[in-house]
mmCIF file of C-alpha atoms in Angstrom:
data_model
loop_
_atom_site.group_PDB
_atom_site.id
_atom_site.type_symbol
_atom_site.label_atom_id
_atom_site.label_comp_id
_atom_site.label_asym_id
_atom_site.label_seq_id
_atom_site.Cartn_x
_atom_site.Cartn_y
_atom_site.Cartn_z
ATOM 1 C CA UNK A 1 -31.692 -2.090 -0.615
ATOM 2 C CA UNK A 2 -28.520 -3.579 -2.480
ATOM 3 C CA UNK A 3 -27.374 -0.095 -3.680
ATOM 4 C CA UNK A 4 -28.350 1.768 0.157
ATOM 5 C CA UNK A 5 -25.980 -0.920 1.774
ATOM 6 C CA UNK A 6 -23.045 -0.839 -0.903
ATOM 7 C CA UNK A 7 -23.262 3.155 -0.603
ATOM 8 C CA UNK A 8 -23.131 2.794 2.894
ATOM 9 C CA UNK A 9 -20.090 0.411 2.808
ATOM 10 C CA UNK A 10 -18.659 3.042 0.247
ATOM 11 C CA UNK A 11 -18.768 5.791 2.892
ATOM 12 C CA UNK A 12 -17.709 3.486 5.851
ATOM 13 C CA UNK A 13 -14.852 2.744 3.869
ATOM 14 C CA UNK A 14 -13.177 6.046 4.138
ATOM 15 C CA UNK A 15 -13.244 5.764 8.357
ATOM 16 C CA UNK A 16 -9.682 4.372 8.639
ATOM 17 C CA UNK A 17 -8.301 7.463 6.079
ATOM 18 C CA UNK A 18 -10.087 9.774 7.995
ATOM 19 C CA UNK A 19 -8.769 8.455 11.348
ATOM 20 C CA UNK A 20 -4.963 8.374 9.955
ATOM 21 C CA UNK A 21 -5.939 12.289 8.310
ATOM 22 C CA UNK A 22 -6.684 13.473 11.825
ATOM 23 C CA UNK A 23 -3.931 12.230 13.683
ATOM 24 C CA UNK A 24 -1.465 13.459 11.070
ATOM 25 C CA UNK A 25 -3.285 17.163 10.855
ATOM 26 C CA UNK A 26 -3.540 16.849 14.703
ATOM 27 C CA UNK A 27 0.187 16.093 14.798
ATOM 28 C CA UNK A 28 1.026 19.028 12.453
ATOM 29 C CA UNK A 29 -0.608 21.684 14.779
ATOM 30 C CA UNK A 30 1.139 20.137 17.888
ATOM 31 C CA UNK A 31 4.712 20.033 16.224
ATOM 32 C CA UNK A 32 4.695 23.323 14.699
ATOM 33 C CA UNK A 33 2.567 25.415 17.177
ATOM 34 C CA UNK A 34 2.892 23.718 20.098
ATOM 35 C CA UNK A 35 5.950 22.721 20.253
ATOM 36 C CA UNK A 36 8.404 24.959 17.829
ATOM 37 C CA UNK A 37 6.279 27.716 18.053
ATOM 38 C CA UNK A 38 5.285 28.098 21.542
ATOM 39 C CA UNK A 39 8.003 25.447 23.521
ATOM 40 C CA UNK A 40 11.255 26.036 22.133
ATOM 41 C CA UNK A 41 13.224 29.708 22.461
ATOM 42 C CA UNK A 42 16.140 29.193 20.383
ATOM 43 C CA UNK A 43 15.065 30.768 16.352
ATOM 44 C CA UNK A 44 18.029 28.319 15.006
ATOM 45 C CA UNK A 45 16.797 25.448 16.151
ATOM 46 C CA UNK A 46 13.222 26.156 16.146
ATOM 47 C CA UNK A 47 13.497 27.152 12.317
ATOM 48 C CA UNK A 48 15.851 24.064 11.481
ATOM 49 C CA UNK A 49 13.409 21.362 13.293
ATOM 50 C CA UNK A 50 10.579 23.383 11.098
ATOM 51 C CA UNK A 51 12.346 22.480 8.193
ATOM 52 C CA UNK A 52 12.917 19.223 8.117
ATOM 53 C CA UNK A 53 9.654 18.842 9.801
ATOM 54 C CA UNK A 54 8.517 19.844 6.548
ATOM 55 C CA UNK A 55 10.288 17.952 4.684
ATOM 56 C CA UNK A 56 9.285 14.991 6.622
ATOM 57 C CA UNK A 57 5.395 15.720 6.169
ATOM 58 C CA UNK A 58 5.021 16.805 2.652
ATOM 59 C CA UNK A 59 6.858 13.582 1.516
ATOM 60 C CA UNK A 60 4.276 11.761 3.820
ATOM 61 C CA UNK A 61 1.380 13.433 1.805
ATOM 62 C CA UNK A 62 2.387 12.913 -0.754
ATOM 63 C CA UNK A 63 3.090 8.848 -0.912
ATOM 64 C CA UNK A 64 -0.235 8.517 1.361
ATOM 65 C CA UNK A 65 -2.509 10.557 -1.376
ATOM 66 C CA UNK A 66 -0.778 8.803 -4.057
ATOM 67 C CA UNK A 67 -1.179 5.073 -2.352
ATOM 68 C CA UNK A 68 -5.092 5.940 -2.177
ATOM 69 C CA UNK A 69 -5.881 7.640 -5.119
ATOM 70 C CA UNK A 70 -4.135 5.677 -7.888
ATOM 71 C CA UNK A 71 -6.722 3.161 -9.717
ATOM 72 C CA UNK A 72 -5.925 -0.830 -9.252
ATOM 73 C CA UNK A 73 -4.578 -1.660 -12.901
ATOM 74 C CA UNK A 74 -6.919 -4.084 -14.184
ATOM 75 C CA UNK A 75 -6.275 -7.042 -16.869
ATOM 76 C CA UNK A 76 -6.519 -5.220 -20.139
ATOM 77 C CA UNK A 77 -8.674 -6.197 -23.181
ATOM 78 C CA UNK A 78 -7.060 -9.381 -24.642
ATOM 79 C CA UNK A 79 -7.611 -11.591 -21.265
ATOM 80 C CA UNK A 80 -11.299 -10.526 -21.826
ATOM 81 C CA UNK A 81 -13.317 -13.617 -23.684
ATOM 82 C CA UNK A 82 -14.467 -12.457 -27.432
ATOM 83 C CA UNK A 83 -18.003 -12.866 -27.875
ATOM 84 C CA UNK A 84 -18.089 -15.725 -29.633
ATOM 85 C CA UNK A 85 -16.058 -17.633 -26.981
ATOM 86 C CA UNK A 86 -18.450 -16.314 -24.191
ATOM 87 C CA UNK A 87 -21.169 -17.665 -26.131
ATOM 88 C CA UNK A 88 -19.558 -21.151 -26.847
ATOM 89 C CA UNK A 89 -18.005 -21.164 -23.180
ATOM 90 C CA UNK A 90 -21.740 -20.652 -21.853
ATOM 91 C CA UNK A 91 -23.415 -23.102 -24.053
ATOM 92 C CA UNK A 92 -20.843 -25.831 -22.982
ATOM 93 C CA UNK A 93 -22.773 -27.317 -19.793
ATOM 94 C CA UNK A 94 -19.752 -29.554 -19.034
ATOM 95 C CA UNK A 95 -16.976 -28.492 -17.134
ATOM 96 C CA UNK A 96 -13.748 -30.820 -18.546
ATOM 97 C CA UNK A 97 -14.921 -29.384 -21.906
ATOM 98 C CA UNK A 98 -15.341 -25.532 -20.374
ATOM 99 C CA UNK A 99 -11.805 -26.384 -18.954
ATOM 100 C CA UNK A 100 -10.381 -27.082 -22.525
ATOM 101 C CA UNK A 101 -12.177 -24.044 -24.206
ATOM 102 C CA UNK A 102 -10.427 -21.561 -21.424
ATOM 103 C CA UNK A 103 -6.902 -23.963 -22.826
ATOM 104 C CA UNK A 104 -7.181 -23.122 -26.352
ATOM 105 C CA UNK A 105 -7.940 -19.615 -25.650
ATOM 106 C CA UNK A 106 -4.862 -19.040 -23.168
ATOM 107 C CA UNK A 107 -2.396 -20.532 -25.699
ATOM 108 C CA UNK A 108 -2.011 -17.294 -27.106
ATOM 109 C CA UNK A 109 -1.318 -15.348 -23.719
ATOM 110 C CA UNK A 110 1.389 -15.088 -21.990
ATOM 111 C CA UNK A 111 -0.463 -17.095 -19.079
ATOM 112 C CA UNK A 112 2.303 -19.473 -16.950
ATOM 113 C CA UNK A 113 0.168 -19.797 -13.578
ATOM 114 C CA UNK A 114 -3.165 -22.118 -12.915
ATOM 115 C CA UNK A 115 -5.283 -22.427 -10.425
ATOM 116 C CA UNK A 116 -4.985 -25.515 -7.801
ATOM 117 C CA UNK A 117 -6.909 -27.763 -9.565
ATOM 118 C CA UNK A 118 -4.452 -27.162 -12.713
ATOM 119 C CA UNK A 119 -7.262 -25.689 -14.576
ATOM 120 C CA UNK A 120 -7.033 -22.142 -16.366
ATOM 121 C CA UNK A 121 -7.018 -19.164 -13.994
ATOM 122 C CA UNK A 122 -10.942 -17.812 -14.995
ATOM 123 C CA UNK A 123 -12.764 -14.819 -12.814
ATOM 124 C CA UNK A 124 -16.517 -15.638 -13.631
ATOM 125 C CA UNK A 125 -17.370 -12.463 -12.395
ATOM 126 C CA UNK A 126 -15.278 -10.335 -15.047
ATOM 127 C CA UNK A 127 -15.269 -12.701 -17.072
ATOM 128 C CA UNK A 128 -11.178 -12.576 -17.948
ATOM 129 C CA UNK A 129 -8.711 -15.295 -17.700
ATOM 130 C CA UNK A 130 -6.700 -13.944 -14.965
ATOM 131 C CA UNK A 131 -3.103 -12.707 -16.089
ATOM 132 C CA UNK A 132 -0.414 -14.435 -13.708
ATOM 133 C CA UNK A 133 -0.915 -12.562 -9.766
ATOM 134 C CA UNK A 134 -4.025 -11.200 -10.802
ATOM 135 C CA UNK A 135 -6.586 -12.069 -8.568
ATOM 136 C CA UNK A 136 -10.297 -10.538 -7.632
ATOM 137 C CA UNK A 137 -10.512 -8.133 -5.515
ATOM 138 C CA UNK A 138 -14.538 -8.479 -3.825
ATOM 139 C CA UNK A 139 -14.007 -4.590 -1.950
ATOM 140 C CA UNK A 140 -13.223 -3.297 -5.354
ATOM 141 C CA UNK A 141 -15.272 -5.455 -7.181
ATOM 142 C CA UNK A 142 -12.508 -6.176 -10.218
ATOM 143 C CA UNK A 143 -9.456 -8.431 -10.906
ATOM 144 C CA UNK A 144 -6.826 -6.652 -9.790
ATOM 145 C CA UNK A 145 -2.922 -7.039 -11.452
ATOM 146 C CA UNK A 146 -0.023 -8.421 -9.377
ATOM 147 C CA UNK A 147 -2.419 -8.217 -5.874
ATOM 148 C CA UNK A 148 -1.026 -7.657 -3.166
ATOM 149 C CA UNK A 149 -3.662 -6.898 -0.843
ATOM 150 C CA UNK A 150 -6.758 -4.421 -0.326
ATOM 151 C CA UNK A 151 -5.892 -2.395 2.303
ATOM 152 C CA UNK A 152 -8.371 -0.372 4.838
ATOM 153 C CA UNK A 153 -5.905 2.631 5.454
ATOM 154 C CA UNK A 154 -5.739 3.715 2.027
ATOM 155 C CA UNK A 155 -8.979 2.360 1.270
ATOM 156 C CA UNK A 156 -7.443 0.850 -1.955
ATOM 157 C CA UNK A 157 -6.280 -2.383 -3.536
ATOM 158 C CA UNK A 158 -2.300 -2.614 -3.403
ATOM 159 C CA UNK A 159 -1.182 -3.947 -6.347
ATOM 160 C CA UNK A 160 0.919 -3.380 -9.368
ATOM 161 C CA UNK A 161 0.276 0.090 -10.347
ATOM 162 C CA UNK A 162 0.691 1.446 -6.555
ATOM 163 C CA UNK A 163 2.587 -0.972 -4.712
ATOM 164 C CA UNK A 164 5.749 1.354 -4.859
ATOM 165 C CA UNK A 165 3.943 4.302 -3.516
ATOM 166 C CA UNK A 166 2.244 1.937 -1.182
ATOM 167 C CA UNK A 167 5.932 0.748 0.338
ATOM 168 C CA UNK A 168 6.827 4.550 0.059
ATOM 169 C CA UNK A 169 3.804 5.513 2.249
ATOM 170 C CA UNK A 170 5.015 2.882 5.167
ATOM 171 C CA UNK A 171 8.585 4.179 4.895
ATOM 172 C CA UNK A 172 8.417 8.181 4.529
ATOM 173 C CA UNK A 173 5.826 7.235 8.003
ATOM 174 C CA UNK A 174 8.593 5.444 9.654
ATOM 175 C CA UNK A 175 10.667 8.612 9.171
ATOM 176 C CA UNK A 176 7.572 11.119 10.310
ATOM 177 C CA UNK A 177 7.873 9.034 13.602
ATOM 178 C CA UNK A 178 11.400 8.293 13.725
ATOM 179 C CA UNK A 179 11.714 12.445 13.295
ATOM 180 C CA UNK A 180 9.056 13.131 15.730
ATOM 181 C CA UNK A 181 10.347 10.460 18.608
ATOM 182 C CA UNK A 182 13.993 11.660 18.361
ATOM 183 C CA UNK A 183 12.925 15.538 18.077
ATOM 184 C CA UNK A 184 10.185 15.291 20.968
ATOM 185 C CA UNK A 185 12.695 13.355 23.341
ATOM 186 C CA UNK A 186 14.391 16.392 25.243
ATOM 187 C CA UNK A 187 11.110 18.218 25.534
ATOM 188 C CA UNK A 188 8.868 15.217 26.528
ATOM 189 C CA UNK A 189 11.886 14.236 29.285
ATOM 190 C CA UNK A 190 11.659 18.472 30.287
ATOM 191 C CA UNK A 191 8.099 18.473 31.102
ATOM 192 C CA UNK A 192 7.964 14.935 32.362
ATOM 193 C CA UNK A 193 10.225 15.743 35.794
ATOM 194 C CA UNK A 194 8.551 19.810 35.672
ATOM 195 C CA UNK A 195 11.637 21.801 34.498
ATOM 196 C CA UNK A 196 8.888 23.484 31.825
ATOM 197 C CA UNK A 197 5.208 24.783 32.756
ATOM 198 C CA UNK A 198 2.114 23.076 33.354
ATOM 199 C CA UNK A 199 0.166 24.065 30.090
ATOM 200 C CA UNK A 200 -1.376 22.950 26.699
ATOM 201 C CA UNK A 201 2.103 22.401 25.571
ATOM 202 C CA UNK A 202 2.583 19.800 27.848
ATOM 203 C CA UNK A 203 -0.658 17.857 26.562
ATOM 204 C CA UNK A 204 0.510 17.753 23.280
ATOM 205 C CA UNK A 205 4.003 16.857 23.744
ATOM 206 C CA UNK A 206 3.614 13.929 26.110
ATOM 207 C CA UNK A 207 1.098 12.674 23.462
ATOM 208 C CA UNK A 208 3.381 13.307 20.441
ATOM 209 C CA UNK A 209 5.649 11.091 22.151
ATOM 210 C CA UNK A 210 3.086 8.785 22.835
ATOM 211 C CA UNK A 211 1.688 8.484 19.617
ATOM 212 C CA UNK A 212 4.499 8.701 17.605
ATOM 213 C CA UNK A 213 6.580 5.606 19.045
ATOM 214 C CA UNK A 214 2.824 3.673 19.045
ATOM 215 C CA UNK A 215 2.770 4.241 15.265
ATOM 216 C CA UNK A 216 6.550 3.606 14.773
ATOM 217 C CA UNK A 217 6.955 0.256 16.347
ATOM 218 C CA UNK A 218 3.416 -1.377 13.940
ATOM 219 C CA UNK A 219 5.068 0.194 10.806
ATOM 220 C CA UNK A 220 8.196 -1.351 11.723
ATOM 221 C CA UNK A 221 6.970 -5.004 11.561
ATOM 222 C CA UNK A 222 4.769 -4.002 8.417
ATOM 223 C CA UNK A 223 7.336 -2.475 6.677
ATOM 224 C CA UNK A 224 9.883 -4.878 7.249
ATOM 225 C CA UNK A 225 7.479 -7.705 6.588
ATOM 226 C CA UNK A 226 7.133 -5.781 3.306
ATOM 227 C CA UNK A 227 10.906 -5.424 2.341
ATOM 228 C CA UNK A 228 11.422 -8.850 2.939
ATOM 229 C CA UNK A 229 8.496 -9.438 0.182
ATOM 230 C CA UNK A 230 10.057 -7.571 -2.377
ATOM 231 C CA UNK A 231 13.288 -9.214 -1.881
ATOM 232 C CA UNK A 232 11.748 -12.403 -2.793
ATOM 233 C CA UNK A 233 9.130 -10.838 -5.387
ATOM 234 C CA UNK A 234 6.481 -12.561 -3.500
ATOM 235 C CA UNK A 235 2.654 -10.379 -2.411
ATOM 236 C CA UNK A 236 1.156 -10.933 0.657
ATOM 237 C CA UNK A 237 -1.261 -13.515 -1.259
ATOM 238 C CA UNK A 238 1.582 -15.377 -3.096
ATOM 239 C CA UNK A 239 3.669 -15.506 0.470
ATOM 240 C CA UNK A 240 0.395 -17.117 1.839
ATOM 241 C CA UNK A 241 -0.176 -19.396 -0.606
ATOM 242 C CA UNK A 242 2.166 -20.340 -3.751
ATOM 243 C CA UNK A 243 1.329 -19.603 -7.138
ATOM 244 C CA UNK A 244 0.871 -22.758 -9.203
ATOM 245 C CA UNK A 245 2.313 -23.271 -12.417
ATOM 246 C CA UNK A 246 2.264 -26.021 -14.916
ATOM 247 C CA UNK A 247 5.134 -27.957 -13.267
ATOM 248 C CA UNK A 248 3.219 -27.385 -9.654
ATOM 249 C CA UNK A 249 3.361 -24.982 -6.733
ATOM 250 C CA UNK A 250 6.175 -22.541 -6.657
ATOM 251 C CA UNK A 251 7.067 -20.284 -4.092
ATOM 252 C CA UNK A 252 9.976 -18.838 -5.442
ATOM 253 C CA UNK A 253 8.296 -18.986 -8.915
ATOM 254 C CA UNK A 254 8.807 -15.116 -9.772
ATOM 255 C CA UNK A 255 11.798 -14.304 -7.961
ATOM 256 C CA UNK A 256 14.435 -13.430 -10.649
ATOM 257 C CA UNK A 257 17.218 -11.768 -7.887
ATOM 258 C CA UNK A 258 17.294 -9.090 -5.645
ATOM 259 C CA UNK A 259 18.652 -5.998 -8.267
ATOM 260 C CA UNK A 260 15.864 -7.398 -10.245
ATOM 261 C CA UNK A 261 13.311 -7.711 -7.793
ATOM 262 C CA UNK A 262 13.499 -4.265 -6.525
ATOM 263 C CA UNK A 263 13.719 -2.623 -10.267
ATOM 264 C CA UNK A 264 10.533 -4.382 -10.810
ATOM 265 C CA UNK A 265 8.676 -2.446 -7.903
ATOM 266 C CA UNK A 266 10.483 0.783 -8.148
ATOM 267 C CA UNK A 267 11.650 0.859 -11.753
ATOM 268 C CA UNK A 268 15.122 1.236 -13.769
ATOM 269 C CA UNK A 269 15.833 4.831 -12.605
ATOM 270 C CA UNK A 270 17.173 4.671 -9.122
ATOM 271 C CA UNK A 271 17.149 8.526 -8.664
ATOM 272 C CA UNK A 272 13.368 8.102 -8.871
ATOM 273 C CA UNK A 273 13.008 4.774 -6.263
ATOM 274 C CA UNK A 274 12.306 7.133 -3.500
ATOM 275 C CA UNK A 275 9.567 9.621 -5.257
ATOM 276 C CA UNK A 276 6.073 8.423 -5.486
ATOM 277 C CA UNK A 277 6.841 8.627 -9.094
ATOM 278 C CA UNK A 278 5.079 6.032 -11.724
ATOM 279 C CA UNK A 279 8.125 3.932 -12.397
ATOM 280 C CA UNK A 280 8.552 0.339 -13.277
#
């Protein structure tokens, strides 16, 4: 029954990719046949707004693939408990002396964060000490490094190995819509007071528009909401609640300035910052 509903969930979970798929493939036809192909006369503009139409959508494919299909980095094998310390951190029945066994063994990891209580950050259910922003992800079943969030419309934890083509995804969007809004305008204004024919075109248009400024004004907020995380080199979980250290909550505990901030997400290359490009 366990494995029917989790294979269910599994399935379910692909829903919001396949909604954002059609809208995008339903977008394509209406931009390029619609509206270049069958709308708009003149062959210099209709090939130059095909072009950067282009542009526009192949970029947007190819953050959006990359933001779903790159793994969550996990903690690797020396935040992982040895077997004898599994056994002697199982056989210890109480907790103050668990607490000090998780101590000894983080002394030689480059652990700086704790959890509220000021113990050892400890995922029972991977059984790692959690590296600093690593946190357990329940969708993905895993610890996940430098969490940001799991989100539905990649159906995918954001963290540290795809948070840059994550933030990529958001912004080559914004530029799909911005491209789409300002390219749409004249036509949607034309067939809105009747100076062109009644006709599928006019369908599609109208709803470009529609659909296109809908989309633009929710990535707006969520990419700026974004930017302004990066700036501080805070996640979504950190901005909600602080990470702890050894001295006590700090919210600004991993901020280390902007230019280094922003290398951290998108690496040392800046030719690369803007390519969904493993970089960091």
């Amino acid at each position: 029954g366990c494995t029917c509903l989790r294979c269910c969930a599994r399935v379910f979970s692909w829903i919001p990719v396949l909604i954002i798929t059609s809208v995008v493939l339903w977008s394509y036809y209406a931009y390029v046949f619609e509206l270049c192909v069958f709308t708009i006369s003149n062959t210099l503009e209709k090939v130059a707004y095909l072009l950067v139409f282009h542009v526009c959508f192949v970029m947007f494919s190819w953050t959006y693939w990359k933001a779903i299909f790159t793994p969550p980095a996990t903690p690797c094998k020396k935040f992982q408990l040895s077997y004898s310390d599994k056994d002697r951190y199982e056989r210890e029945e109480r907790p103050d002396a668990q607490k000090q066994i998780l101590v000894d063994i983080a002394k030689s990891l480059p652990i700086f964060t704790r959890a509220t209580s000021g113990a050892i950050r400890f995922c029972d259910r991977c059984q790692v000490l959690k590296p600093d922003r690593s946190h357990h992800c329940s969708v993905c079943e895993t610890c996940v490094l430098k969490m940001d969030h799991h989100c539905p419309w990649v159906n995918n934890c954001v963290g540290f190995s795809n948070y840059k083509f994550f933030l990529l995804f958001l912004s080559y969007s914004m530029v799909y819509c911005v491209f789409i809004s300002a390219s749409v305008f004249r036509f949607f204004i034309n067939f809105w007071v009747g100076d062109l024919p009644n006709g599928p075109a006019k369908f599609h248009v109208l709803f470009l528009m529609f659909v296109a400024l809908m989309f633009l004004v929710s990535l707006m907020f969520l990419l700026g909401y974004h930017c302004w995380l990066v700036v501080q080199n805070r996640s979504t979980l950190e901005a909600f609640s602080a990470p702890v250290f050894t001295t006590g909550p700090d919210r600004n505990g991993f901020n280390v300035g902007i230019r280094r901030n922003l290398q951290q997400v998108f690496g040392d290359n800046k030719r690369l910052w803007f390519l969904p490009i493993c970089t960091r």
